[in-house]
Each structure stands twice: as C-alpha cells, then as structure tokens.
Short mmCIF file of C-alpha atoms in Angstrom, two decimals:
data_model
loop_
_atom_site.label_atom_id
_atom_site.label_comp_id
_atom_site.label_asym_id
_atom_site.label_seq_id
_atom_site.Cartn_x
_atom_site.Cartn_y
_atom_site.Cartn_z
CA UNK A 216 160.31 154.75 114.39
CA UNK A 217 162.01 151.38 114.57
CA UNK A 218 164.99 150.58 112.43
CA UNK A 219 163.36 147.43 111.04
CA UNK A 220 166.49 145.43 111.91
CA UNK A 221 166.34 142.08 113.64
CA UNK A 222 169.02 140.22 115.57
CA UNK A 223 167.69 136.92 114.28
CA UNK A 224 168.04 135.82 110.65
CA UNK A 225 164.88 135.73 108.57
CA UNK A 226 163.19 132.30 108.43
CA UNK A 227 163.95 131.95 104.72
CA UNK A 228 167.62 132.79 105.28
CA UNK A 229 167.94 130.35 108.17
CA UNK A 230 166.18 127.64 106.15
CA UNK A 231 168.52 128.26 103.23
CA UNK A 232 171.58 127.99 105.47
CA UNK A 233 170.28 124.73 106.92
CA UNK A 234 169.61 123.17 103.51
CA UNK A 235 173.01 124.31 102.20
CA UNK A 236 174.81 122.86 105.22
CA UNK A 237 172.85 119.62 104.94
CA UNK A 238 173.80 119.20 101.28
CA UNK A 239 177.47 119.55 102.19
CA UNK A 240 177.28 117.04 105.04
CA UNK A 241 177.41 113.32 104.06
CA UNK A 242 176.62 112.21 107.60
CA UNK A 243 173.68 114.60 107.84
CA UNK A 244 172.22 113.38 104.54
CA UNK A 245 172.78 109.73 105.46
CA UNK A 246 171.18 110.21 108.88
CA UNK A 247 168.21 112.09 107.47
CA UNK A 248 167.70 109.41 104.81
CA UNK A 249 167.72 106.59 107.36
CA UNK A 250 165.45 108.40 109.80
CA UNK A 251 163.09 109.48 107.01
CA UNK A 252 162.86 105.92 105.72
CA UNK A 253 161.98 104.56 109.17
CA UNK A 254 159.41 107.31 109.79
CA UNK A 255 157.82 106.80 106.37
CA UNK A 256 157.55 103.04 106.92
CA UNK A 257 156.06 103.58 110.39
CA UNK A 258 153.51 106.09 109.09
CA UNK A 259 152.46 103.82 106.22
CA UNK A 260 152.69 100.56 108.21
CA UNK A 261 148.96 99.69 107.91
CA UNK A 262 149.26 100.04 104.12
CA UNK A 263 152.69 98.46 103.65
CA UNK A 264 152.20 95.50 106.00
CA UNK A 265 151.21 92.53 103.80
CA UNK A 266 149.61 90.63 106.70
CA UNK A 267 147.93 91.22 110.04
CA UNK A 268 150.84 91.37 112.53
CA UNK A 269 148.80 89.37 115.07
CA UNK A 270 147.62 86.70 112.60
CA UNK A 271 148.90 83.22 113.43
CA UNK A 272 149.07 80.57 110.71
CA UNK A 273 150.45 77.14 111.48
CA UNK A 274 152.08 76.85 108.05
CA UNK A 275 154.07 80.07 108.64
CA UNK A 276 155.85 78.81 111.77
CA UNK A 277 159.63 79.20 111.39
CA UNK A 278 159.19 80.03 107.72
CA UNK A 279 162.65 81.15 106.47
CA UNK A 280 163.14 84.50 104.73
CA UNK A 281 162.56 84.83 101.00
CA UNK A 282 166.23 84.46 100.00
CA UNK A 283 166.71 81.22 101.98
CA UNK A 284 165.79 77.72 100.90
CA UNK A 285 162.09 77.14 101.48
CA UNK A 286 161.33 80.85 101.77
CA UNK A 287 158.59 82.79 100.04
CA UNK A 288 158.46 86.36 98.76
CA UNK A 289 155.01 86.56 100.30
CA UNK A 290 156.86 86.57 103.63
CA UNK A 291 160.04 88.53 102.92
CA UNK A 292 161.57 88.12 106.37
CA UNK A 293 159.91 84.81 107.18
CA UNK A 294 157.68 83.76 110.05
CA UNK A 295 158.20 83.50 113.80
CA UNK A 296 157.56 80.71 116.29
CA UNK A 297 153.81 81.45 116.40
CA UNK A 298 153.36 81.67 112.63
CA UNK A 299 153.23 85.47 112.39
CA UNK A 300 154.75 87.47 109.53
CA UNK A 301 157.96 89.10 110.77
CA UNK A 302 158.03 91.87 108.15
CA UNK A 303 154.53 93.02 109.10
CA UNK A 304 155.40 92.95 112.80
CA UNK A 305 158.53 95.04 112.23
CA UNK A 306 156.56 97.68 110.32
CA UNK A 307 153.82 97.93 112.95
CA UNK A 308 156.32 97.66 115.79
CA UNK A 309 158.08 100.75 114.46
CA UNK A 310 155.02 102.81 115.38
CA UNK A 311 155.24 101.60 118.98
CA UNK A 312 158.98 102.20 119.38
CA UNK A 313 158.89 105.65 117.74
CA UNK A 314 155.82 106.69 119.73
CA UNK A 315 157.55 105.79 123.00
CA UNK A 316 160.69 107.70 121.98
CA UNK A 317 158.83 110.85 120.92
CA UNK A 318 156.60 111.00 124.02
CA UNK A 319 159.45 110.29 126.45
CA UNK A 320 161.83 112.82 124.91
CA UNK A 321 159.11 115.48 124.76
CA UNK A 322 158.17 115.01 128.42
CA UNK A 323 161.75 114.77 129.66
CA UNK A 324 162.89 117.79 127.61
CA UNK A 325 159.96 119.95 128.76
CA UNK A 326 160.23 119.11 132.45
CA UNK A 327 164.03 119.11 132.55
CA UNK A 328 164.36 122.37 130.60
CA UNK A 329 161.94 124.24 132.86
CA UNK A 330 163.54 122.93 136.06
CA UNK A 331 167.03 123.64 134.74
CA UNK A 332 166.09 127.18 133.71
CA UNK A 333 164.54 127.87 137.10
CA UNK A 334 167.56 126.43 138.92
CA UNK A 335 170.05 128.44 136.88
CA UNK A 336 168.15 131.73 137.12
CA UNK A 337 166.91 131.53 140.71
CA UNK A 338 170.07 130.07 142.28
CA UNK A 339 170.28 129.66 146.03
CA UNK A 340 168.14 127.07 147.77
CA UNK A 341 165.99 126.44 144.68
CA UNK A 342 169.10 125.57 142.66
CA UNK A 343 170.40 123.33 145.44
CA UNK A 344 167.15 121.39 145.76
CA UNK A 345 166.77 120.75 142.03
CA UNK A 346 170.41 119.88 141.43
CA UNK A 347 170.68 117.60 144.48
CA UNK A 348 167.62 115.72 143.22
CA UNK A 349 169.30 115.45 139.82
CA UNK A 350 172.51 114.20 141.42
CA UNK A 351 170.56 111.58 143.37
CA UNK A 352 168.92 110.25 140.20
CA UNK A 353 172.22 110.33 138.31
CA UNK A 354 173.72 108.07 140.96
CA UNK A 355 171.72 105.23 139.39
CA UNK A 356 172.47 103.91 135.90
CA UNK A 357 169.82 105.11 133.45
CA UNK A 358 168.36 101.71 132.60
CA UNK A 359 168.55 100.44 136.19
CA UNK A 360 166.58 103.45 137.41
CA UNK A 361 163.90 102.82 134.77
CA UNK A 362 163.77 99.14 135.80
CA UNK A 363 163.32 100.08 139.47
CA UNK A 364 160.44 102.41 138.67
CA UNK A 365 158.72 99.86 136.42
CA UNK A 366 159.17 97.15 139.05
CA UNK A 367 157.08 99.35 141.35
CA UNK A 368 154.48 100.55 138.84
CA UNK A 369 154.24 97.39 136.72
CA UNK A 370 154.69 96.81 132.98
CA UNK A 371 152.86 98.71 130.24
CA UNK A 372 153.19 101.50 127.70
CA UNK A 373 152.50 104.47 129.95
CA UNK A 374 154.45 103.17 132.93
CA UNK A 375 157.42 102.72 130.60
CA UNK A 376 156.98 106.29 129.33
CA UNK A 377 156.85 107.59 132.91
CA UNK A 378 159.87 105.56 134.02
CA UNK A 379 162.05 106.65 131.09
CA UNK A 380 160.96 110.30 131.45
CA UNK A 381 161.92 110.33 135.14
CA UNK A 382 165.28 108.79 134.28
CA UNK A 383 166.00 111.27 131.46
CA UNK A 384 164.88 114.73 132.63
CA UNK A 385 168.07 115.24 134.66
CA UNK A 386 170.20 115.40 131.49
CA UNK A 387 168.18 118.33 130.19
CA UNK A 388 168.13 120.05 133.59
CA UNK A 389 171.92 120.02 133.85
CA UNK A 390 172.45 121.29 130.30
CA UNK A 391 169.84 124.05 130.59
CA UNK A 392 171.08 125.12 134.04
CA UNK A 393 174.55 125.70 132.64
CA UNK A 394 173.13 127.71 129.74
CA UNK A 395 170.87 129.67 132.10
CA UNK A 396 173.82 130.66 134.30
CA UNK A 397 175.51 132.09 131.21
CA UNK A 398 172.41 133.79 129.79
CA UNK A 399 171.38 135.52 133.03
CA UNK A 400 174.60 137.55 132.90
CA UNK A 401 173.81 138.95 129.48
CA UNK A 402 172.75 142.55 128.95
CA UNK A 403 169.21 141.90 127.74
CA UNK A 404 168.43 139.91 130.90
CA UNK A 405 169.97 142.61 133.09
CA UNK A 406 167.88 145.19 131.24
CA UNK A 407 164.69 143.21 131.76
CA UNK A 408 165.51 142.77 135.45
CA UNK A 409 166.26 146.48 135.87
CA UNK A 410 162.82 147.54 134.61
CA UNK A 411 161.05 145.18 137.00
CA UNK A 412 160.14 142.26 134.74
CA UNK A 413 159.07 139.34 136.98
CA UNK A 414 161.47 136.44 137.26
CA UNK A 415 159.06 133.90 135.77
CA UNK A 416 158.64 136.08 132.68
CA UNK A 417 162.41 136.38 132.28
CA UNK A 418 162.76 132.60 132.51
CA UNK A 419 159.99 131.88 129.99
CA UNK A 420 160.64 134.84 127.71
CA UNK A 421 164.44 135.07 127.67
CA UNK A 422 166.15 132.05 129.22
CA UNK A 423 164.08 129.19 127.76
CA UNK A 424 164.04 130.46 124.13
CA UNK A 425 167.83 130.86 124.18
CA UNK A 426 168.49 127.31 125.37
CA UNK A 427 166.22 125.69 122.76
CA UNK A 428 169.09 124.94 120.30
CA UNK A 429 171.03 123.00 122.96
CA UNK A 430 167.90 121.16 124.06
CA UNK A 431 167.02 120.33 120.46
CA UNK A 432 170.42 118.74 119.81
CA UNK A 433 170.28 116.74 123.05
CA UNK A 434 166.72 115.59 122.32
CA UNK A 435 167.67 114.44 118.83
CA UNK A 436 170.51 112.32 120.18
CA UNK A 437 168.45 110.88 123.03
CA UNK A 438 165.68 109.62 120.74
CA UNK A 439 168.08 106.83 119.77
CA UNK A 440 168.81 106.15 123.45
CA UNK A 441 165.11 105.85 124.25
CA UNK A 442 164.49 103.50 121.31
CA UNK A 443 167.25 101.20 122.59
CA UNK A 444 165.97 101.49 126.17
CA UNK A 445 162.43 100.63 125.04
CA UNK A 446 163.79 97.58 123.23
CA UNK A 447 165.70 96.53 126.36
CA UNK A 448 162.66 96.90 128.64
CA UNK A 449 160.41 95.08 126.17
CA UNK A 450 163.07 92.37 125.89
CA UNK A 451 162.81 91.89 129.66
CA UNK A 452 159.01 91.75 129.47
CA UNK A 453 158.43 95.10 131.19
CA UNK A 454 157.58 97.18 128.14
CA UNK A 455 154.74 96.96 125.66
CA UNK A 456 152.68 93.84 126.31
CA UNK A 457 151.42 91.30 123.73
CA UNK A 458 149.78 91.25 121.27
CA UNK A 459 151.12 94.74 120.44
CA UNK A 460 154.37 94.23 118.49
CA UNK A 461 157.57 96.07 119.36
CA UNK A 462 161.14 95.56 118.23
CA UNK A 463 162.45 94.63 121.67
CA UNK A 464 159.63 92.15 122.29
CA UNK A 465 160.35 90.50 118.92
CA UNK A 466 164.00 90.01 119.88
CA UNK A 467 162.93 88.58 123.24
CA UNK A 468 160.59 86.11 121.54
CA UNK A 469 163.33 85.00 119.14
CA UNK A 470 166.17 84.49 121.63
CA UNK A 471 165.15 80.88 122.39
CA UNK A 472 165.32 80.05 118.67
CA UNK A 473 168.49 81.97 117.86
CA UNK A 474 170.31 78.98 116.36
CA UNK A 475 167.34 77.40 114.58
CA UNK A 476 165.63 80.58 113.33
CA UNK A 477 168.09 83.50 113.56
CA UNK A 478 165.94 85.61 111.23
CA UNK A 479 163.52 86.16 114.12
CA UNK A 480 166.17 88.29 115.83
CA UNK A 481 168.09 89.54 112.80
CA UNK A 482 165.24 91.61 111.32
CA UNK A 483 164.26 93.73 114.36
CA UNK A 484 167.89 93.94 115.49
CA UNK A 485 169.03 95.45 112.19
CA UNK A 486 166.13 97.91 112.20
CA UNK A 487 167.06 99.10 115.70
CA UNK A 488 170.67 99.48 114.58
CA UNK A 489 169.72 101.38 111.42
CA UNK A 490 167.40 103.73 113.30
CA UNK A 491 169.91 104.46 116.06
CA UNK A 492 172.75 105.11 113.61
CA UNK A 493 170.56 107.40 111.49
CA UNK A 494 169.43 109.46 114.48
CA UNK A 495 172.97 109.81 115.81
CA UNK A 496 174.35 110.86 112.42
CA UNK A 497 171.66 113.51 112.00
CA UNK A 498 172.09 114.62 115.61
CA UNK A 499 175.84 115.10 115.06
CA UNK A 500 175.12 117.21 111.98
CA UNK A 501 172.53 119.26 113.85
CA UNK A 502 174.98 119.92 116.68
CA UNK A 503 177.67 121.05 114.24
CA UNK A 504 175.19 123.29 112.40
CA UNK A 505 173.91 125.01 115.54
CA UNK A 506 177.37 125.44 117.08
CA UNK A 507 180.14 125.19 114.41
CA UNK A 508 182.80 125.32 117.15
CA UNK A 509 182.00 121.67 117.98
CA UNK A 510 182.58 120.45 114.43
CA UNK A 511 185.38 117.92 114.22
#
C-alpha cells in the first residue's frame, strides 16, 4: 500500500501560499492590478469603445482631449489626423498588441524549452548543434534579427509573430538547458534511466515539468519585451497593417504631428509604458515567489 504522501504541495495549499505572498507584496499587487486592467479593457474593447476605431469624421481631425480647450468628453483622448477617435483605437489596439505578445511568447517558450531540454539531456553533438545555432542567433541584436527576418518575409501579423518567435526561442533554450543539466544528475532521473525508460520519455516526463517554473517567470517578463518590440516594428511600418489599430502604429502616425497634436502619441505611449511596468512588476514578484533566494 502507498503511504499517500506527495512531494508536491496540494493545489489548495499552493494557491493559499501564492495569495498570501501576493497580499504581502506591493509590487506584485500593483503589477497584477495594471495587467488586469489592460486585459479587462482589451477583452471588453468592443463594448467600451465609444466609436468605430476605423471611422473617419472630418470634424474630429486633431480634436484635443477632453481636458484641453476645445475638447469634448465624447472623445476623451481626442482625435487623430484622419478624424478617428484615439480612445477607441487604443482599446481595440490593445487586443492586437496583447495577441501578438501571447502567441509569440507561447511559441518561443514551447520551441525553446523543448530544444533546451533535449540539448541538456542528450549532450554531445546534439547539444553542440542546438547551442551553436543559439549562439549564432544571439550574435544579432534581438530587434535587428526580427527586422532582418521581416525584411525577407514582408510585413504582416503572422510574419511578425514568426520573426519575433525565431528571435526569442534562444533565451528559453539557454535557460532550460542549464536546468536540464542540473536535473539529469538527480536521483529520480538516474532511477528512470536505470530501469530503461526511453530518453524522450525522461525529457518530457521529468526534465520539462521541472523547468516549467523558470520558463514561466521568463515568459512573464518577456511579454513586456514583445509588446515593446511589436510597437517598434509597427512604428517602422513592418507590423500590423492598416486599418487594424495597434499602439506602435498609432505612435508612428502621430510622430509628424508631435508638436501640434502631442495627444496622438501621448495616449498609446502611456498605455505601452503602463503595460510594460505592470508585467515587469508582476514578473519580479513571480520570480521571488518561485525562488525566494532571488528576492532582493
């Protein structure tokens, strides 16, 4: 008969520890609040947006925000150079930016984690091939590598997702490889190897589950990086194409009117800042919770 004991804490216990740690962490609460607000606004954008984000009205051109002289509370953040409501475009653009970040991080984390686990466990020539490819990609700055790929494939949503995923998977591969080298020396892996468990089952059943906490922390922090990268690529005209709104494209459209209509840039710029800060604050809390030794 089994002892009924488990090495892992019960889900309710782990959830209680997480909630208790979150309540005691100002940065974790602040980050979660900011991220939750952005996600809620993105999810409810079709309901919250007071106007069609693609609607162009001549009378709304360069309309100042509500608190400025000549502004209207019907257009809280004013209008852009084509007479479109900026507040509505920010809300709908959040869906685009968040969708890019989630898809890119998911793809990069999945591919990089599997390749890193295989490299760390298999070693030898397999490790050398994967890591030399990672070193080659790391020789290029992250954004420059994405620009090179998009220059070949052309602009668009999915080409941007592919370019950013290719540029990001190496980070996960290096982290997971280091964890895999440590985990493969542990007793439960040696026991599985001694009874003839195939290598692929050890990687998927033992190595990958044990590196998930590290991957989760890295993924949380890199969501903010991808949001900023998407804004940069859209700013350069290589990201999401009109008429689909995105934060980076809005900043690009407003740069020529920065002195006459600064609100065109101020709104999406502040939203990008708020989202990035919130994700980084929550990511720092998550890292400290998973590994208290890193807490400063």
